[in-house]
Amino acid sequence: MEIDKPVSVRDHEAFAVKNMPDLGYDVEDTKVYTWRLNNWRKLEKRITSPEFECGGHRWRILLFPFGNSLDEPETVSVYLDYADPKRAPEGWYARAQFALVISNPNDPTIYTVNHAHHCFTVEECDWGFTRFGDLRELFHVYEGDTRPTIEDDSGEVTAVVRVLKVPRVVGRAPTPAFSHPQGLQDGSNTMVPSVLPVVADLNPVNDLHPVTDIHPVTDLHPVTDLRRPT
């Protein structure tokens, strides 16, 4: 019986093949950006990576090392953030497929990954995982591994971004219906923007409803964390 060999995060092509399914769209551009972080336990509550370019757009990683929800302590929250939406041309949008990864800096075959696709707009300019992973588990050595994901208080956060060529219907604005969560761990991850708009009705036009369980879902669901990061 042939055993699959671990795929390294640094083997970009093989990693993307394993963790980012073909959505059936042409790819305009692909970028892999890795951000090394030391002294994890001393990090600020909200930090952003340096910017990187993909498909003519500026991106960055938005990280909450200790979580972005009062209801989910001891978690890690990670998002892909459109770096400067206010300076982008009027009516801009970017449809992207992406994977967000936290990996061991000494052994990149040990990692935690989630992937998704989303239509980034000025209203929803970041998208990712509020419950990316349990912080204690990221520091834990699992059976079969020799190291934890975060080792000696250090880890690497990687964004693999594909900007897609998705036809736009003339006269119709981009729609969040393109977005979809695809957590690769246990399906319990809620993938939402880092900040939800403060409005009276939190049900978007696509009839999205709050999550009441942790089972895998096929639709996006808002959460109740309305904190706006500073």
mmCIF file of C-alpha atoms in Angstrom, residues 11-175:
data_model
loop_
_atom_site.group_PDB
_atom_site.id
_atom_site.type_symbol
_atom_site.label_atom_id
_atom_site.label_comp_id
_atom_site.label_asym_id
_atom_site.label_seq_id
_atom_site.Cartn_x
_atom_site.Cartn_y
_atom_site.Cartn_z
ATOM 1 C CA ASP A 11 6.639 23.164 -2.574
ATOM 2 C CA HIS A 12 4.191 25.698 -3.927
ATOM 3 C CA GLU A 13 2.869 23.770 -6.907
ATOM 4 C CA ALA A 14 2.358 20.468 -5.074
ATOM 5 C CA PHE A 15 0.849 22.235 -2.073
ATOM 6 C CA ALA A 16 -1.678 24.092 -4.231
ATOM 7 C CA VAL A 17 -2.657 20.915 -6.066
ATOM 8 C CA LYS A 18 -3.346 19.145 -2.767
ATOM 9 C CA ASN A 19 -5.101 21.954 -0.912
ATOM 10 C CA MET A 20 -6.746 24.212 -3.514
ATOM 11 C CA PRO A 21 -9.254 22.449 -5.775
ATOM 12 C CA ASP A 22 -9.799 23.566 -9.351
ATOM 13 C CA LEU A 23 -12.821 25.880 -9.426
ATOM 14 C CA GLY A 24 -13.120 25.783 -13.199
ATOM 15 C CA TYR A 25 -12.007 29.394 -13.784
ATOM 16 C CA ASP A 26 -8.938 30.699 -15.566
ATOM 17 C CA VAL A 27 -6.263 31.980 -13.189
ATOM 18 C CA GLU A 28 -5.078 35.514 -13.838
ATOM 19 C CA ASP A 29 -2.220 35.447 -11.334
ATOM 20 C CA THR A 30 -0.862 33.421 -8.411
ATOM 21 C CA LYS A 31 1.226 34.570 -5.466
ATOM 22 C CA VAL A 32 2.629 32.778 -2.429
ATOM 23 C CA TYR A 33 3.610 34.989 0.489
ATOM 24 C CA THR A 34 5.165 33.703 3.733
ATOM 25 C CA TRP A 35 5.376 35.737 6.923
ATOM 26 C CA ARG A 36 7.742 34.567 9.688
ATOM 27 C CA LEU A 37 6.628 35.339 13.240
ATOM 28 C CA ASN A 38 8.696 34.956 16.413
ATOM 29 C CA ASN A 39 7.733 35.374 20.078
ATOM 30 C CA TRP A 40 4.147 34.374 19.318
ATOM 31 C CA ARG A 41 2.919 34.754 22.902
ATOM 32 C CA LYS A 42 4.155 38.364 22.941
ATOM 33 C CA LEU A 43 2.456 39.426 19.702
ATOM 34 C CA GLU A 44 -0.120 42.208 19.627
ATOM 35 C CA LYS A 45 -3.789 41.211 19.548
ATOM 36 C CA ARG A 46 -4.151 42.308 15.911
ATOM 37 C CA ILE A 47 -1.294 42.465 13.407
ATOM 38 C CA THR A 48 -0.912 42.677 9.634
ATOM 39 C CA SER A 49 1.820 41.406 7.354
ATOM 40 C CA PRO A 50 3.720 43.516 4.839
ATOM 41 C CA GLU A 51 1.781 43.958 1.609
ATOM 42 C CA PHE A 52 2.253 41.801 -1.475
ATOM 43 C CA GLU A 53 0.900 42.059 -5.015
ATOM 44 C CA CYS A 54 -1.195 39.556 -6.931
ATOM 45 C CA GLY A 55 -3.297 40.141 -10.037
ATOM 46 C CA GLY A 56 -2.791 43.901 -9.920
ATOM 47 C CA HIS A 57 -4.117 44.106 -6.353
ATOM 48 C CA ARG A 58 -2.343 44.721 -3.045
ATOM 49 C CA TRP A 59 -2.951 42.142 -0.324
ATOM 50 C CA ARG A 60 -1.818 41.377 3.199
ATOM 51 C CA ILE A 61 -2.439 38.807 5.925
ATOM 52 C CA LEU A 62 -4.561 39.924 8.882
ATOM 53 C CA LEU A 63 -3.794 37.883 11.999
ATOM 54 C CA PHE A 64 -5.350 37.753 15.448
ATOM 55 C CA PRO A 65 -2.836 35.498 17.283
ATOM 56 C CA PHE A 66 -5.253 34.969 20.184
ATOM 57 C CA GLY A 67 -8.535 35.082 18.290
ATOM 58 C CA ASN A 68 -10.999 37.680 17.006
ATOM 59 C CA SER A 69 -14.023 36.612 19.042
ATOM 60 C CA LEU A 70 -14.896 36.974 22.700
ATOM 61 C CA ASP A 71 -16.918 33.769 22.332
ATOM 62 C CA GLU A 72 -13.926 31.782 21.066
ATOM 63 C CA PRO A 73 -10.935 32.389 23.383
ATOM 64 C CA GLU A 74 -7.659 30.575 22.828
ATOM 65 C CA THR A 75 -8.132 30.418 19.083
ATOM 66 C CA VAL A 76 -6.201 31.877 16.163
ATOM 67 C CA SER A 77 -8.045 33.983 13.560
ATOM 68 C CA VAL A 78 -6.534 34.534 10.104
ATOM 69 C CA TYR A 79 -7.866 36.540 7.153
ATOM 70 C CA LEU A 80 -6.795 37.616 3.689
ATOM 71 C CA ASP A 81 -7.078 41.404 3.576
ATOM 72 C CA TYR A 82 -7.319 43.722 0.561
ATOM 73 C CA ALA A 83 -4.602 46.138 1.631
ATOM 74 C CA ASP A 84 -5.935 49.576 0.642
ATOM 75 C CA PRO A 85 -9.537 49.449 -0.597
ATOM 76 C CA LYS A 86 -10.047 53.210 -0.185
ATOM 77 C CA ARG A 87 -7.431 53.956 -2.848
ATOM 78 C CA ALA A 88 -8.700 51.338 -5.289
ATOM 79 C CA PRO A 89 -10.665 52.501 -8.360
ATOM 80 C CA GLU A 90 -14.387 53.055 -7.905
ATOM 81 C CA GLY A 91 -16.368 49.875 -8.451
ATOM 82 C CA TRP A 92 -13.331 47.643 -7.968
ATOM 83 C CA TYR A 93 -13.626 43.990 -7.089
ATOM 84 C CA ALA A 94 -11.317 40.985 -7.018
ATOM 85 C CA ARG A 95 -12.406 37.368 -7.141
ATOM 86 C CA ALA A 96 -9.799 35.210 -5.485
ATOM 87 C CA GLN A 97 -9.228 31.684 -4.290
ATOM 88 C CA PHE A 98 -6.830 31.437 -1.382
ATOM 89 C CA ALA A 99 -5.308 29.166 1.231
ATOM 90 C CA LEU A 100 -4.162 30.399 4.626
ATOM 91 C CA VAL A 101 -1.538 28.304 6.378
ATOM 92 C CA ILE A 102 0.321 28.241 9.678
ATOM 93 C CA SER A 103 3.369 25.984 9.483
ATOM 94 C CA ASN A 104 6.413 24.908 11.450
ATOM 95 C CA PRO A 105 9.373 27.094 10.400
ATOM 96 C CA ASN A 106 11.794 24.163 10.679
ATOM 97 C CA ASP A 107 9.581 21.513 9.055
ATOM 98 C CA PRO A 108 7.088 22.972 6.537
ATOM 99 C CA THR A 109 5.392 19.587 6.123
ATOM 100 C CA ILE A 110 3.771 20.229 9.519
ATOM 101 C CA TYR A 111 1.004 22.769 9.063
ATOM 102 C CA THR A 112 -2.624 23.737 9.575
ATOM 103 C CA VAL A 113 -4.457 24.982 6.466
ATOM 104 C CA ASN A 114 -7.855 26.303 5.431
ATOM 105 C CA HIS A 115 -8.902 27.450 1.979
ATOM 106 C CA ALA A 116 -11.770 29.396 0.448
ATOM 107 C CA HIS A 117 -12.815 31.691 -2.385
ATOM 108 C CA HIS A 118 -14.398 35.113 -2.156
ATOM 109 C CA CYS A 119 -15.358 38.183 -4.167
ATOM 110 C CA PHE A 120 -13.498 41.030 -2.457
ATOM 111 C CA THR A 121 -15.279 44.397 -2.615
ATOM 112 C CA VAL A 122 -15.138 47.650 -0.680
ATOM 113 C CA GLU A 123 -17.907 46.303 1.585
ATOM 114 C CA GLU A 124 -16.142 42.967 2.170
ATOM 115 C CA CYS A 125 -12.453 43.687 1.755
ATOM 116 C CA ASP A 126 -11.178 40.931 4.057
ATOM 117 C CA TRP A 127 -12.244 37.314 4.369
ATOM 118 C CA GLY A 128 -10.974 34.405 6.368
ATOM 119 C CA PHE A 129 -11.347 32.175 9.392
ATOM 120 C CA THR A 130 -12.396 33.403 12.824
ATOM 121 C CA ARG A 131 -11.773 29.897 14.159
ATOM 122 C CA PHE A 132 -8.736 29.026 12.084
ATOM 123 C CA GLY A 133 -7.388 26.736 14.774
ATOM 124 C CA ASP A 134 -7.159 26.091 18.490
ATOM 125 C CA LEU A 135 -4.112 27.865 19.902
ATOM 126 C CA ARG A 136 -3.238 25.031 22.272
ATOM 127 C CA GLU A 137 -3.369 22.502 19.454
ATOM 128 C CA LEU A 138 -0.999 24.584 17.338
ATOM 129 C CA PHE A 139 1.564 24.314 20.145
ATOM 130 C CA HIS A 140 0.912 20.567 20.584
ATOM 131 C CA VAL A 141 2.934 17.704 19.043
ATOM 132 C CA TYR A 142 0.541 15.239 17.416
ATOM 133 C CA GLU A 143 1.074 11.507 17.120
ATOM 134 C CA GLY A 144 3.182 10.805 14.052
ATOM 135 C CA ASP A 145 4.781 14.252 14.106
ATOM 136 C CA THR A 146 8.056 15.212 15.716
ATOM 137 C CA ARG A 147 7.281 18.911 16.113
ATOM 138 C CA PRO A 148 4.301 21.167 16.822
ATOM 139 C CA THR A 149 2.995 23.616 14.250
ATOM 140 C CA ILE A 150 4.243 26.563 16.324
ATOM 141 C CA GLU A 151 7.655 25.596 17.707
ATOM 142 C CA ASP A 152 9.796 27.580 20.146
ATOM 143 C CA ASP A 153 7.148 30.310 19.971
ATOM 144 C CA SER A 154 7.757 30.728 16.217
ATOM 145 C CA GLY A 155 5.646 29.966 13.175
ATOM 146 C CA GLU A 156 5.212 30.873 9.526
ATOM 147 C CA VAL A 157 1.918 32.215 8.193
ATOM 148 C CA THR A 158 1.499 31.741 4.449
ATOM 149 C CA ALA A 159 -1.093 33.030 2.004
ATOM 150 C CA VAL A 160 -1.464 31.277 -1.347
ATOM 151 C CA VAL A 161 -3.568 33.573 -3.525
ATOM 152 C CA ARG A 162 -5.062 32.994 -6.963
ATOM 153 C CA VAL A 163 -6.797 35.937 -8.611
ATOM 154 C CA LEU A 164 -9.418 34.425 -10.919
ATOM 155 C CA LYS A 165 -10.846 35.502 -14.253
ATOM 156 C CA VAL A 166 -14.553 35.231 -13.510
ATOM 157 C CA PRO A 167 -16.897 36.789 -16.098
ATOM 158 C CA ARG A 168 -18.856 39.741 -14.758
ATOM 159 C CA VAL A 169 -22.468 40.136 -15.833
ATOM 160 C CA VAL A 170 -22.925 43.516 -17.528
ATOM 161 C CA GLY A 171 -24.913 45.906 -15.352
ATOM 162 C CA ARG A 172 -24.720 43.698 -12.282
ATOM 163 C CA ALA A 173 -22.484 44.351 -9.297
ATOM 164 C CA PRO A 174 -20.225 41.586 -7.953
ATOM 165 C CA THR A 175 -22.049 39.388 -5.478
#
